[in-house]
């Protein structure tokens, strides 16, 4: 039995211009101690799907209108807010994008870390403060006791991200959702954060959902990868299989756009032509059809479902990308 099972999740937003179809029936499982990467370009529904599971979508304009999300046998969607508050932070934690805006600028870092501990545990304030200092040390921030008295603006970008990780780990959650945790950090700090997360997973045994638009980041971290496009899952595979044998045209295009050390100077990076579909229009046919080099007539009329293309490997495409022959 998976630790987290999401089935046919659907989320939309009602705005003055119309209805944005943000998440269109995604399904996946997360196993204990697993790191699952959720990959796709900005606006494909990665963050919205995770926020929907925790019911952090503002309603209105948001509307979670279909699907289930079962954590440890408990259905999360539709759960009363009082019950969800006991799960958020304690059982399932989330590292949000842009730590400078996610952290409260007028509260000390110590206050923000201890808040979760005081809410979800029976710790005294002194015990919570000692735990907060240990968490900061654990994520690599020196002089932790003194830094608890500091405000977010007194930390560098990489340190603020570490503070966010410490906050998320305060109550030893079973699931950690990391939403673009290395965005806007230089490559050296990115590598440090990835190494830190891998070490924390090994030490605590927690499962991780790593949301990113950068396929290069997940190669050394994730066991399994889900590729999203326009609110749909278009491919799901073990990380080694995805890199060695991508079976959806969008995944292949993403990998072709990655810079590689084995490329010569004369080889140009490949871009994906066109633009993502307008999500104000309800999807008809394959959402990638307008940008796909292998498009056939059927792609315009019918959206392909995820189909097994190998062991634990599924792709949603009417064409076999290896042979170019319709399935």
PDB file of C-alpha atoms in Angstrom:
ATOM      1  CA  UNK A   1       0.000   0.000   0.000  1.00  0.00           C
ATOM      2  CA  UNK A   2       1.532   3.363  -1.018  1.00  0.00           C
ATOM      3  CA  UNK A   3       2.051   6.049   1.591  1.00  0.00           C
ATOM      4  CA  UNK A   4       0.235   8.592  -0.620  1.00  0.00           C
ATOM      5  CA  UNK A   5      -2.137   7.731  -3.462  1.00  0.00           C
ATOM      6  CA  UNK A   6      -3.576  10.420  -5.738  1.00  0.00           C
ATOM      7  CA  UNK A   7      -6.261   9.426  -8.228  1.00  0.00           C
ATOM      8  CA  UNK A   8      -7.864  11.526 -10.982  1.00  0.00           C
ATOM      9  CA  UNK A   9      -7.094  14.858  -9.260  1.00  0.00           C
ATOM     10  CA  UNK A  10      -8.722  17.830 -11.005  1.00  0.00           C
ATOM     11  CA  UNK A  11      -8.324  21.505 -10.088  1.00  0.00           C
ATOM     12  CA  UNK A  12      -9.494  24.603 -11.914  1.00  0.00           C
ATOM     13  CA  UNK A  13      -9.603  28.345 -11.258  1.00  0.00           C
ATOM     14  CA  UNK A  14     -12.566  30.581 -12.047  1.00  0.00           C
ATOM     15  CA  UNK A  15     -11.256  34.006 -13.034  1.00  0.00           C
ATOM     16  CA  UNK A  16     -12.856  36.952 -14.881  1.00  0.00           C
ATOM     17  CA  UNK A  17     -11.379  35.766 -18.194  1.00  0.00           C
ATOM     18  CA  UNK A  18     -12.846  32.280 -17.827  1.00  0.00           C
ATOM     19  CA  UNK A  19     -11.958  28.941 -16.233  1.00  0.00           C
ATOM     20  CA  UNK A  20      -8.314  27.858 -16.033  1.00  0.00           C
ATOM     21  CA  UNK A  21      -8.021  24.058 -16.254  1.00  0.00           C
ATOM     22  CA  UNK A  22      -4.866  23.729 -14.143  1.00  0.00           C
ATOM     23  CA  UNK A  23      -4.825  20.025 -13.185  1.00  0.00           C
ATOM     24  CA  UNK A  24      -6.657  17.589 -15.442  1.00  0.00           C
ATOM     25  CA  UNK A  25      -7.012  14.177 -13.860  1.00  0.00           C
ATOM     26  CA  UNK A  26      -3.562  13.177 -12.610  1.00  0.00           C
ATOM     27  CA  UNK A  27      -2.938   9.915 -10.725  1.00  0.00           C
ATOM     28  CA  UNK A  28       0.227   8.674  -8.994  1.00  0.00           C
ATOM     29  CA  UNK A  29       1.504   6.765  -5.948  1.00  0.00           C
ATOM     30  CA  UNK A  30       4.258   7.716  -3.509  1.00  0.00           C
ATOM     31  CA  UNK A  31       5.958   4.907  -1.633  1.00  0.00           C
ATOM     32  CA  UNK A  32       7.603   5.143   1.780  1.00  0.00           C
ATOM     33  CA  UNK A  33      11.200   6.480   1.686  1.00  0.00           C
ATOM     34  CA  UNK A  34      10.859   7.238  -2.055  1.00  0.00           C
ATOM     35  CA  UNK A  35      11.930  10.430  -3.793  1.00  0.00           C
ATOM     36  CA  UNK A  36       9.541  11.283  -6.614  1.00  0.00           C
ATOM     37  CA  UNK A  37      10.363  14.147  -8.970  1.00  0.00           C
ATOM     38  CA  UNK A  38       7.532  16.141 -10.545  1.00  0.00           C
ATOM     39  CA  UNK A  39       8.924  17.808 -13.663  1.00  0.00           C
ATOM     40  CA  UNK A  40       7.564  20.224 -16.260  1.00  0.00           C
ATOM     41  CA  UNK A  41       7.746  23.810 -17.451  1.00  0.00           C
ATOM     42  CA  UNK A  42       6.213  26.672 -15.499  1.00  0.00           C
ATOM     43  CA  UNK A  43       2.410  26.625 -15.476  1.00  0.00           C
ATOM     44  CA  UNK A  44       2.025  22.883 -16.116  1.00  0.00           C
ATOM     45  CA  UNK A  45       0.245  22.229 -12.806  1.00  0.00           C
ATOM     46  CA  UNK A  46       3.056  20.839 -10.630  1.00  0.00           C
ATOM     47  CA  UNK A  47       2.665  23.182  -7.668  1.00  0.00           C
ATOM     48  CA  UNK A  48      -1.124  23.434  -7.960  1.00  0.00           C
ATOM     49  CA  UNK A  49      -1.498  19.665  -7.759  1.00  0.00           C
ATOM     50  CA  UNK A  50       0.521  19.500  -4.520  1.00  0.00           C
ATOM     51  CA  UNK A  51      -1.262  22.512  -3.002  1.00  0.00           C
ATOM     52  CA  UNK A  52      -4.564  20.846  -3.906  1.00  0.00           C
ATOM     53  CA  UNK A  53      -3.643  17.704  -1.968  1.00  0.00           C
ATOM     54  CA  UNK A  54      -3.123  19.803   1.171  1.00  0.00           C
ATOM     55  CA  UNK A  55      -6.161  21.987   0.371  1.00  0.00           C
ATOM     56  CA  UNK A  56      -4.008  25.112   0.297  1.00  0.00           C
ATOM     57  CA  UNK A  57      -5.711  26.364  -2.869  1.00  0.00           C
ATOM     58  CA  UNK A  58      -7.763  29.513  -2.127  1.00  0.00           C
ATOM     59  CA  UNK A  59     -11.403  28.601  -2.753  1.00  0.00           C
ATOM     60  CA  UNK A  60     -12.621  30.667  -4.574  1.00  0.00           C
ATOM     61  CA  UNK A  61     -11.200  31.205  -7.149  1.00  0.00           C
ATOM     62  CA  UNK A  62      -9.783  27.684  -6.922  1.00  0.00           C
ATOM     63  CA  UNK A  63     -11.991  24.623  -7.225  1.00  0.00           C
ATOM     64  CA  UNK A  64     -10.806  21.068  -6.511  1.00  0.00           C
ATOM     65  CA  UNK A  65     -13.638  19.410  -8.394  1.00  0.00           C
ATOM     66  CA  UNK A  66     -12.554  15.809  -8.738  1.00  0.00           C
ATOM     67  CA  UNK A  67     -10.334  13.014  -7.527  1.00  0.00           C
ATOM     68  CA  UNK A  68      -9.002  11.581  -4.282  1.00  0.00           C
ATOM     69  CA  UNK A  69      -5.794  11.938  -2.274  1.00  0.00           C
ATOM     70  CA  UNK A  70      -5.308   9.183   0.292  1.00  0.00           C
ATOM     71  CA  UNK A  71      -2.533   9.466   2.872  1.00  0.00           C
ATOM     72  CA  UNK A  72      -1.902   6.439   5.103  1.00  0.00           C
ATOM     73  CA  UNK A  73      -5.500   5.324   4.521  1.00  0.00           C
ATOM     74  CA  UNK A  74      -6.969   8.782   5.253  1.00  0.00           C
ATOM     75  CA  UNK A  75      -8.777  10.725   2.513  1.00  0.00           C
ATOM     76  CA  UNK A  76      -7.380  14.284   2.531  1.00  0.00           C
ATOM     77  CA  UNK A  77      -9.730  15.993   0.067  1.00  0.00           C
ATOM     78  CA  UNK A  78     -12.805  17.201   1.881  1.00  0.00           C
ATOM     79  CA  UNK A  79     -11.233  16.696   5.308  1.00  0.00           C
ATOM     80  CA  UNK A  80     -12.261  19.408   7.825  1.00  0.00           C
ATOM     81  CA  UNK A  81      -9.739  22.213   8.286  1.00  0.00           C
ATOM     82  CA  UNK A  82      -9.185  21.326  11.942  1.00  0.00           C
ATOM     83  CA  UNK A  83      -8.119  17.805  10.948  1.00  0.00           C
ATOM     84  CA  UNK A  84      -5.948  19.054   8.090  1.00  0.00           C
ATOM     85  CA  UNK A  85      -4.090  21.362  10.472  1.00  0.00           C
ATOM     86  CA  UNK A  86      -2.976  18.282  12.411  1.00  0.00           C
ATOM     87  CA  UNK A  87      -1.557  16.742   9.216  1.00  0.00           C
ATOM     88  CA  UNK A  88       0.077  19.777   7.630  1.00  0.00           C
ATOM     89  CA  UNK A  89       3.518  20.238   9.100  1.00  0.00           C
ATOM     90  CA  UNK A  90       3.313  17.158  11.325  1.00  0.00           C
ATOM     91  CA  UNK A  91       2.721  14.390   8.738  1.00  0.00           C
ATOM     92  CA  UNK A  92       3.128  16.198   5.407  1.00  0.00           C
ATOM     93  CA  UNK A  93       5.371  19.267   5.183  1.00  0.00           C
ATOM     94  CA  UNK A  94       6.012  21.594   2.283  1.00  0.00           C
ATOM     95  CA  UNK A  95       8.952  23.806   1.355  1.00  0.00           C
ATOM     96  CA  UNK A  96       7.434  26.678  -0.598  1.00  0.00           C
ATOM     97  CA  UNK A  97       8.944  28.587  -3.496  1.00  0.00           C
ATOM     98  CA  UNK A  98      10.879  31.799  -2.864  1.00  0.00           C
ATOM     99  CA  UNK A  99      11.935  31.542   0.804  1.00  0.00           C
ATOM    100  CA  UNK A 100      12.210  35.310   1.193  1.00  0.00           C
ATOM    101  CA  UNK A 101       8.465  35.671   0.625  1.00  0.00           C
ATOM    102  CA  UNK A 102       7.526  32.382   2.342  1.00  0.00           C
ATOM    103  CA  UNK A 103       9.261  33.437   5.579  1.00  0.00           C
ATOM    104  CA  UNK A 104       7.577  36.117   7.716  1.00  0.00           C
ATOM    105  CA  UNK A 105       9.897  39.160   7.586  1.00  0.00           C
ATOM    106  CA  UNK A 106       8.820  40.534  10.992  1.00  0.00           C
ATOM    107  CA  UNK A 107       9.311  37.331  13.027  1.00  0.00           C
ATOM    108  CA  UNK A 108      12.643  35.830  14.010  1.00  0.00           C
ATOM    109  CA  UNK A 109      13.662  32.555  12.436  1.00  0.00           C
ATOM    110  CA  UNK A 110      13.523  30.921  15.865  1.00  0.00           C
ATOM    111  CA  UNK A 111       9.913  32.001  16.353  1.00  0.00           C
ATOM    112  CA  UNK A 112       8.927  30.618  12.970  1.00  0.00           C
ATOM    113  CA  UNK A 113      10.571  27.215  13.515  1.00  0.00           C
ATOM    114  CA  UNK A 114       9.264  26.758  17.069  1.00  0.00           C
ATOM    115  CA  UNK A 115       5.697  27.654  16.048  1.00  0.00           C
ATOM    116  CA  UNK A 116       5.216  24.284  14.363  1.00  0.00           C
ATOM    117  CA  UNK A 117       6.751  22.419  17.289  1.00  0.00           C
ATOM    118  CA  UNK A 118       4.527  24.164  19.832  1.00  0.00           C
ATOM    119  CA  UNK A 119       1.448  23.486  17.666  1.00  0.00           C
ATOM    120  CA  UNK A 120       2.013  19.797  16.948  1.00  0.00           C
ATOM    121  CA  UNK A 121       3.970  18.520  19.969  1.00  0.00           C
ATOM    122  CA  UNK A 122       3.861  18.746  23.750  1.00  0.00           C
ATOM    123  CA  UNK A 123       7.270  20.462  23.913  1.00  0.00           C
ATOM    124  CA  UNK A 124       7.875  23.363  26.253  1.00  0.00           C
ATOM    125  CA  UNK A 125       9.197  26.611  24.747  1.00  0.00           C
ATOM    126  CA  UNK A 126      12.726  25.809  25.931  1.00  0.00           C
ATOM    127  CA  UNK A 127      12.574  22.326  24.433  1.00  0.00           C
ATOM    128  CA  UNK A 128      11.202  23.737  21.173  1.00  0.00           C
ATOM    129  CA  UNK A 129      14.002  26.310  21.051  1.00  0.00           C
ATOM    130  CA  UNK A 130      16.644  23.634  21.641  1.00  0.00           C
ATOM    131  CA  UNK A 131      15.075  21.536  18.901  1.00  0.00           C
ATOM    132  CA  UNK A 132      15.042  24.564  16.554  1.00  0.00           C
ATOM    133  CA  UNK A 133      18.756  25.168  17.165  1.00  0.00           C
ATOM    134  CA  UNK A 134      19.505  21.502  16.472  1.00  0.00           C
ATOM    135  CA  UNK A 135      17.504  21.714  13.229  1.00  0.00           C
ATOM    136  CA  UNK A 136      19.477  24.753  12.043  1.00  0.00           C
ATOM    137  CA  UNK A 137      22.731  22.978  12.799  1.00  0.00           C
ATOM    138  CA  UNK A 138      21.436  19.909  10.994  1.00  0.00           C
ATOM    139  CA  UNK A 139      20.855  21.879   7.796  1.00  0.00           C
ATOM    140  CA  UNK A 140      24.313  23.446   7.933  1.00  0.00           C
ATOM    141  CA  UNK A 141      23.772  26.875   9.506  1.00  0.00           C
ATOM    142  CA  UNK A 142      26.615  27.624  11.967  1.00  0.00           C
ATOM    143  CA  UNK A 143      26.204  29.403  15.326  1.00  0.00           C
ATOM    144  CA  UNK A 144      22.616  28.175  15.379  1.00  0.00           C
ATOM    145  CA  UNK A 145      21.648  29.376  18.862  1.00  0.00           C
ATOM    146  CA  UNK A 146      22.515  32.982  17.997  1.00  0.00           C
ATOM    147  CA  UNK A 147      20.983  32.801  14.519  1.00  0.00           C
ATOM    148  CA  UNK A 148      17.616  31.841  15.998  1.00  0.00           C
ATOM    149  CA  UNK A 149      17.324  35.493  17.044  1.00  0.00           C
ATOM    150  CA  UNK A 150      17.940  36.739  13.500  1.00  0.00           C
ATOM    151  CA  UNK A 151      15.319  37.829  10.960  1.00  0.00           C
ATOM    152  CA  UNK A 152      15.024  36.381   7.426  1.00  0.00           C
ATOM    153  CA  UNK A 153      16.693  39.385   5.771  1.00  0.00           C
ATOM    154  CA  UNK A 154      19.851  38.640   7.783  1.00  0.00           C
ATOM    155  CA  UNK A 155      20.351  35.344   5.940  1.00  0.00           C
ATOM    156  CA  UNK A 156      21.635  34.732   2.423  1.00  0.00           C
ATOM    157  CA  UNK A 157      19.407  33.115  -0.200  1.00  0.00           C
ATOM    158  CA  UNK A 158      20.911  29.678   0.359  1.00  0.00           C
ATOM    159  CA  UNK A 159      20.641  30.051   4.138  1.00  0.00           C
ATOM    160  CA  UNK A 160      16.984  31.080   3.876  1.00  0.00           C
ATOM    161  CA  UNK A 161      16.330  27.941   1.878  1.00  0.00           C
ATOM    162  CA  UNK A 162      18.020  25.919   4.624  1.00  0.00           C
ATOM    163  CA  UNK A 163      15.818  27.647   7.199  1.00  0.00           C
ATOM    164  CA  UNK A 164      12.757  26.608   5.187  1.00  0.00           C
ATOM    165  CA  UNK A 165      14.024  23.021   5.152  1.00  0.00           C
ATOM    166  CA  UNK A 166      14.567  23.142   8.931  1.00  0.00           C
ATOM    167  CA  UNK A 167      11.002  24.425   9.421  1.00  0.00           C
ATOM    168  CA  UNK A 168       9.600  21.675   7.220  1.00  0.00           C
ATOM    169  CA  UNK A 169      11.520  18.972   9.102  1.00  0.00           C
ATOM    170  CA  UNK A 170      10.680  20.237  12.595  1.00  0.00           C
ATOM    171  CA  UNK A 171       8.045  17.580  13.346  1.00  0.00           C
ATOM    172  CA  UNK A 172       9.718  14.695  11.477  1.00  0.00           C
ATOM    173  CA  UNK A 173       7.118  14.466   8.677  1.00  0.00           C
ATOM    174  CA  UNK A 174       6.566  11.273   6.727  1.00  0.00           C
ATOM    175  CA  UNK A 175       6.241  13.217   3.438  1.00  0.00           C
ATOM    176  CA  UNK A 176       8.182  16.327   2.398  1.00  0.00           C
ATOM    177  CA  UNK A 177       7.019  18.313  -0.641  1.00  0.00           C
ATOM    178  CA  UNK A 178       9.840  20.517  -1.949  1.00  0.00           C
ATOM    179  CA  UNK A 179       8.545  23.110  -4.424  1.00  0.00           C
ATOM    180  CA  UNK A 180      11.392  24.373  -6.613  1.00  0.00           C
ATOM    181  CA  UNK A 181      13.769  24.398  -3.613  1.00  0.00           C
ATOM    182  CA  UNK A 182      16.852  25.328  -5.657  1.00  0.00           C
ATOM    183  CA  UNK A 183      15.346  27.985  -7.936  1.00  0.00           C
ATOM    184  CA  UNK A 184      17.280  31.293  -7.988  1.00  0.00           C
ATOM    185  CA  UNK A 185      20.252  29.733  -6.194  1.00  0.00           C
ATOM    186  CA  UNK A 186      23.665  29.501  -7.843  1.00  0.00           C
ATOM    187  CA  UNK A 187      24.812  26.061  -8.949  1.00  0.00           C
ATOM    188  CA  UNK A 188      27.152  25.557  -5.979  1.00  0.00           C
ATOM    189  CA  UNK A 189      24.349  26.206  -3.473  1.00  0.00           C
ATOM    190  CA  UNK A 190      21.990  24.069  -5.563  1.00  0.00           C
ATOM    191  CA  UNK A 191      24.373  21.124  -5.245  1.00  0.00           C
ATOM    192  CA  UNK A 192      24.650  21.669  -1.481  1.00  0.00           C
ATOM    193  CA  UNK A 193      20.853  21.710  -1.050  1.00  0.00           C
ATOM    194  CA  UNK A 194      20.447  18.543  -3.139  1.00  0.00           C
ATOM    195  CA  UNK A 195      23.142  16.748  -1.134  1.00  0.00           C
ATOM    196  CA  UNK A 196      21.501  17.921   2.084  1.00  0.00           C
ATOM    197  CA  UNK A 197      18.084  16.633   1.035  1.00  0.00           C
ATOM    198  CA  UNK A 198      19.505  13.260  -0.013  1.00  0.00           C
ATOM    199  CA  UNK A 199      21.299  12.938   3.337  1.00  0.00           C
ATOM    200  CA  UNK A 200      18.149  13.891   5.257  1.00  0.00           C
ATOM    201  CA  UNK A 201      16.120  11.289   3.379  1.00  0.00           C
ATOM    202  CA  UNK A 202      18.658   8.607   4.243  1.00  0.00           C
ATOM    203  CA  UNK A 203      18.744   9.684   7.891  1.00  0.00           C
ATOM    204  CA  UNK A 204      15.013  10.140   8.505  1.00  0.00           C
ATOM    205  CA  UNK A 205      13.428   7.725   6.008  1.00  0.00           C
ATOM    206  CA  UNK A 206      10.916  10.322   4.833  1.00  0.00           C
ATOM    207  CA  UNK A 207       9.423  10.305   1.342  1.00  0.00           C
ATOM    208  CA  UNK A 208      10.081  13.369  -0.850  1.00  0.00           C
ATOM    209  CA  UNK A 209       8.145  14.915  -3.727  1.00  0.00           C
ATOM    210  CA  UNK A 210      10.591  17.210  -5.514  1.00  0.00           C
ATOM    211  CA  UNK A 211       8.908  19.753  -7.808  1.00  0.00           C
ATOM    212  CA  UNK A 212      11.144  21.282 -10.459  1.00  0.00           C
ATOM    213  CA  UNK A 213      11.288  22.488 -14.056  1.00  0.00           C
ATOM    214  CA  UNK A 214      14.921  21.359 -14.363  1.00  0.00           C
ATOM    215  CA  UNK A 215      15.446  17.733 -15.380  1.00  0.00           C
ATOM    216  CA  UNK A 216      19.159  18.124 -14.706  1.00  0.00           C
ATOM    217  CA  UNK A 217      18.573  18.622 -10.990  1.00  0.00           C
ATOM    218  CA  UNK A 218      16.727  15.356 -10.331  1.00  0.00           C
ATOM    219  CA  UNK A 219      19.194  12.914 -11.898  1.00  0.00           C
ATOM    220  CA  UNK A 220      21.121  12.269  -8.697  1.00  0.00           C
ATOM    221  CA  UNK A 221      18.218  12.612  -6.262  1.00  0.00           C
ATOM    222  CA  UNK A 222      15.002  10.949  -7.444  1.00  0.00           C
ATOM    223  CA  UNK A 223      14.158   7.284  -7.895  1.00  0.00           C
ATOM    224  CA  UNK A 224      11.140   7.998 -10.097  1.00  0.00           C
ATOM    225  CA  UNK A 225      10.097  10.905 -12.326  1.00  0.00           C
ATOM    226  CA  UNK A 226       6.688  12.169 -13.419  1.00  0.00           C
ATOM    227  CA  UNK A 227       6.618  14.579 -16.373  1.00  0.00           C
ATOM    228  CA  UNK A 228       3.662  16.974 -16.534  1.00  0.00           C
ATOM    229  CA  UNK A 229       2.403  19.109 -19.398  1.00  0.00           C
ATOM    230  CA  UNK A 230      -0.667  21.385 -19.436  1.00  0.00           C
ATOM    231  CA  UNK A 231      -2.105  19.791 -16.302  1.00  0.00           C
ATOM    232  CA  UNK A 232      -1.632  16.194 -17.506  1.00  0.00           C
ATOM    233  CA  UNK A 233       0.925  13.510 -16.713  1.00  0.00           C
ATOM    234  CA  UNK A 234       2.552  12.616 -20.027  1.00  0.00           C
ATOM    235  CA  UNK A 235       5.265  10.229 -18.800  1.00  0.00           C
ATOM    236  CA  UNK A 236       6.209   8.328 -15.644  1.00  0.00           C
ATOM    237  CA  UNK A 237       9.336   6.202 -15.257  1.00  0.00           C
ATOM    238  CA  UNK A 238      12.265   5.250 -13.029  1.00  0.00           C
ATOM    239  CA  UNK A 239      14.828   8.031 -13.321  1.00  0.00           C
ATOM    240  CA  UNK A 240      17.427   5.897 -15.139  1.00  0.00           C
ATOM    241  CA  UNK A 241      14.879   4.755 -17.729  1.00  0.00           C
ATOM    242  CA  UNK A 242      13.597   8.279 -18.312  1.00  0.00           C
ATOM    243  CA  UNK A 243      17.071   9.588 -19.146  1.00  0.00           C
ATOM    244  CA  UNK A 244      18.149   6.553 -21.151  1.00  0.00           C
ATOM    245  CA  UNK A 245      14.900   5.901 -23.027  1.00  0.00           C
ATOM    246  CA  UNK A 246      12.344   8.776 -22.904  1.00  0.00           C
ATOM    247  CA  UNK A 247       9.132   7.673 -24.607  1.00  0.00           C
ATOM    248  CA  UNK A 248       7.125  10.899 -24.916  1.00  0.00           C
ATOM    249  CA  UNK A 249       8.015  13.628 -27.455  1.00  0.00           C
ATOM    250  CA  UNK A 250       7.818  16.315 -24.746  1.00  0.00           C
ATOM    251  CA  UNK A 251      10.242  14.479 -22.456  1.00  0.00           C
ATOM    252  CA  UNK A 252      12.624  13.955 -25.359  1.00  0.00           C
ATOM    253  CA  UNK A 253      12.436  17.662 -26.200  1.00  0.00           C
ATOM    254  CA  UNK A 254      13.143  18.641 -22.574  1.00  0.00           C
ATOM    255  CA  UNK A 255      16.193  16.400 -22.436  1.00  0.00           C
ATOM    256  CA  UNK A 256      17.446  17.697 -25.786  1.00  0.00           C
ATOM    257  CA  UNK A 257      17.283  21.246 -24.380  1.00  0.00           C
ATOM    258  CA  UNK A 258      19.586  20.406 -21.449  1.00  0.00           C
ATOM    259  CA  UNK A 259      23.203  21.591 -21.720  1.00  0.00           C
ATOM    260  CA  UNK A 260      25.597  18.625 -21.773  1.00  0.00           C
ATOM    261  CA  UNK A 261      29.336  18.456 -21.112  1.00  0.00           C
ATOM    262  CA  UNK A 262      29.780  15.915 -23.929  1.00  0.00           C
ATOM    263  CA  UNK A 263      28.434  18.300 -26.582  1.00  0.00           C
ATOM    264  CA  UNK A 264      30.841  20.084 -28.911  1.00  0.00           C
ATOM    265  CA  UNK A 265      30.867  23.863 -29.233  1.00  0.00           C
ATOM    266  CA  UNK A 266      29.275  23.622 -32.661  1.00  0.00           C
ATOM    267  CA  UNK A 267      26.231  21.762 -31.357  1.00  0.00           C
ATOM    268  CA  UNK A 268      23.422  24.176 -30.526  1.00  0.00           C
ATOM    269  CA  UNK A 269      20.922  23.651 -27.736  1.00  0.00           C
ATOM    270  CA  UNK A 270      17.540  22.609 -29.088  1.00  0.00           C
ATOM    271  CA  UNK A 271      14.464  24.603 -28.138  1.00  0.00           C
ATOM    272  CA  UNK A 272      10.859  23.436 -28.147  1.00  0.00           C
ATOM    273  CA  UNK A 273       8.941  25.326 -30.854  1.00  0.00           C
ATOM    274  CA  UNK A 274       5.686  27.093 -30.091  1.00  0.00           C
ATOM    275  CA  UNK A 275       4.137  27.793 -26.696  1.00  0.00           C
ATOM    276  CA  UNK A 276       2.115  25.812 -24.139  1.00  0.00           C
ATOM    277  CA  UNK A 277      -1.647  25.640 -24.776  1.00  0.00           C
ATOM    278  CA  UNK A 278      -4.047  28.205 -23.357  1.00  0.00           C
ATOM    279  CA  UNK A 279      -5.495  26.550 -20.240  1.00  0.00           C
ATOM    280  CA  UNK A 280      -8.543  28.829 -20.415  1.00  0.00           C
ATOM    281  CA  UNK A 281      -9.701  26.493 -23.184  1.00  0.00           C
ATOM    282  CA  UNK A 282     -10.801  23.037 -22.052  1.00  0.00           C
ATOM    283  CA  UNK A 283      -8.259  20.553 -23.439  1.00  0.00           C
ATOM    284  CA  UNK A 284      -9.249  18.688 -26.591  1.00  0.00           C
ATOM    285  CA  UNK A 285      -6.936  16.038 -28.015  1.00  0.00           C
ATOM    286  CA  UNK A 286      -3.282  15.789 -27.036  1.00  0.00           C
ATOM    287  CA  UNK A 287      -2.135  19.011 -25.312  1.00  0.00           C
ATOM    288  CA  UNK A 288       1.341  18.739 -26.900  1.00  0.00           C
ATOM    289  CA  UNK A 289       0.067  18.283 -30.456  1.00  0.00           C
ATOM    290  CA  UNK A 290       0.784  21.844 -31.658  1.00  0.00           C
ATOM    291  CA  UNK A 291       4.467  21.564 -30.669  1.00  0.00           C
ATOM    292  CA  UNK A 292       5.075  17.916 -31.553  1.00  0.00           C
ATOM    293  CA  UNK A 293       7.162  16.756 -34.520  1.00  0.00           C
ATOM    294  CA  UNK A 294       5.379  13.383 -34.598  1.00  0.00           C
ATOM    295  CA  UNK A 295       1.794  14.658 -34.560  1.00  0.00           C
ATOM    296  CA  UNK A 296      -0.819  12.631 -36.483  1.00  0.00           C
ATOM    297  CA  UNK A 297      -4.519  13.210 -37.141  1.00  0.00           C
ATOM    298  CA  UNK A 298      -5.618  11.241 -34.083  1.00  0.00           C
ATOM    299  CA  UNK A 299      -3.660  13.568 -31.772  1.00  0.00           C
ATOM    300  CA  UNK A 300      -6.010  16.480 -32.543  1.00  0.00           C
ATOM    301  CA  UNK A 301      -9.153  14.544 -31.709  1.00  0.00           C
ATOM    302  CA  UNK A 302      -8.244  12.277 -28.793  1.00  0.00           C
ATOM    303  CA  UNK A 303      -5.978  12.702 -25.767  1.00  0.00           C
ATOM    304  CA  UNK A 304      -3.872   9.546 -25.230  1.00  0.00           C
ATOM    305  CA  UNK A 305      -3.955   7.819 -21.848  1.00  0.00           C
ATOM    306  CA  UNK A 306      -0.849   6.660 -19.993  1.00  0.00           C
ATOM    307  CA  UNK A 307       0.148   3.287 -21.463  1.00  0.00           C
ATOM    308  CA  UNK A 308       2.849   0.872 -20.365  1.00  0.00           C
ATOM    309  CA  UNK A 309       5.924   1.124 -22.618  1.00  0.00           C
ATOM    310  CA  UNK A 310       8.307  -0.817 -20.355  1.00  0.00           C
ATOM    311  CA  UNK A 311       8.714  -2.092 -16.790  1.00  0.00           C
ATOM    312  CA  UNK A 312       7.238   0.606 -14.494  1.00  0.00           C
ATOM    313  CA  UNK A 313       7.397   2.984 -17.474  1.00  0.00           C
ATOM    314  CA  UNK A 314       4.280   4.687 -18.896  1.00  0.00           C
ATOM    315  CA  UNK A 315       3.795   7.337 -21.558  1.00  0.00           C
ATOM    316  CA  UNK A 316       0.767   9.117 -23.023  1.00  0.00           C
ATOM    317  CA  UNK A 317       1.384   9.206 -26.771  1.00  0.00           C
ATOM    318  CA  UNK A 318      -0.309   7.735 -29.823  1.00  0.00           C
ATOM    319  CA  UNK A 319       3.086   7.287 -31.513  1.00  0.00           C
ATOM    320  CA  UNK A 320       5.923   4.922 -30.644  1.00  0.00           C
ATOM    321  CA  UNK A 321       8.727   7.497 -30.532  1.00  0.00           C
ATOM    322  CA  UNK A 322      11.354   4.832 -31.237  1.00  0.00           C
ATOM    323  CA  UNK A 323       9.840   3.607 -34.509  1.00  0.00           C
ATOM    324  CA  UNK A 324       7.641   6.592 -35.373  1.00  0.00           C
ATOM    325  CA  UNK A 325       4.751   4.151 -35.942  1.00  0.00           C
ATOM    326  CA  UNK A 326       1.275   4.786 -34.443  1.00  0.00           C
ATOM    327  CA  UNK A 327       0.425   2.497 -31.530  1.00  0.00           C
TER     328      UNK A 327
END
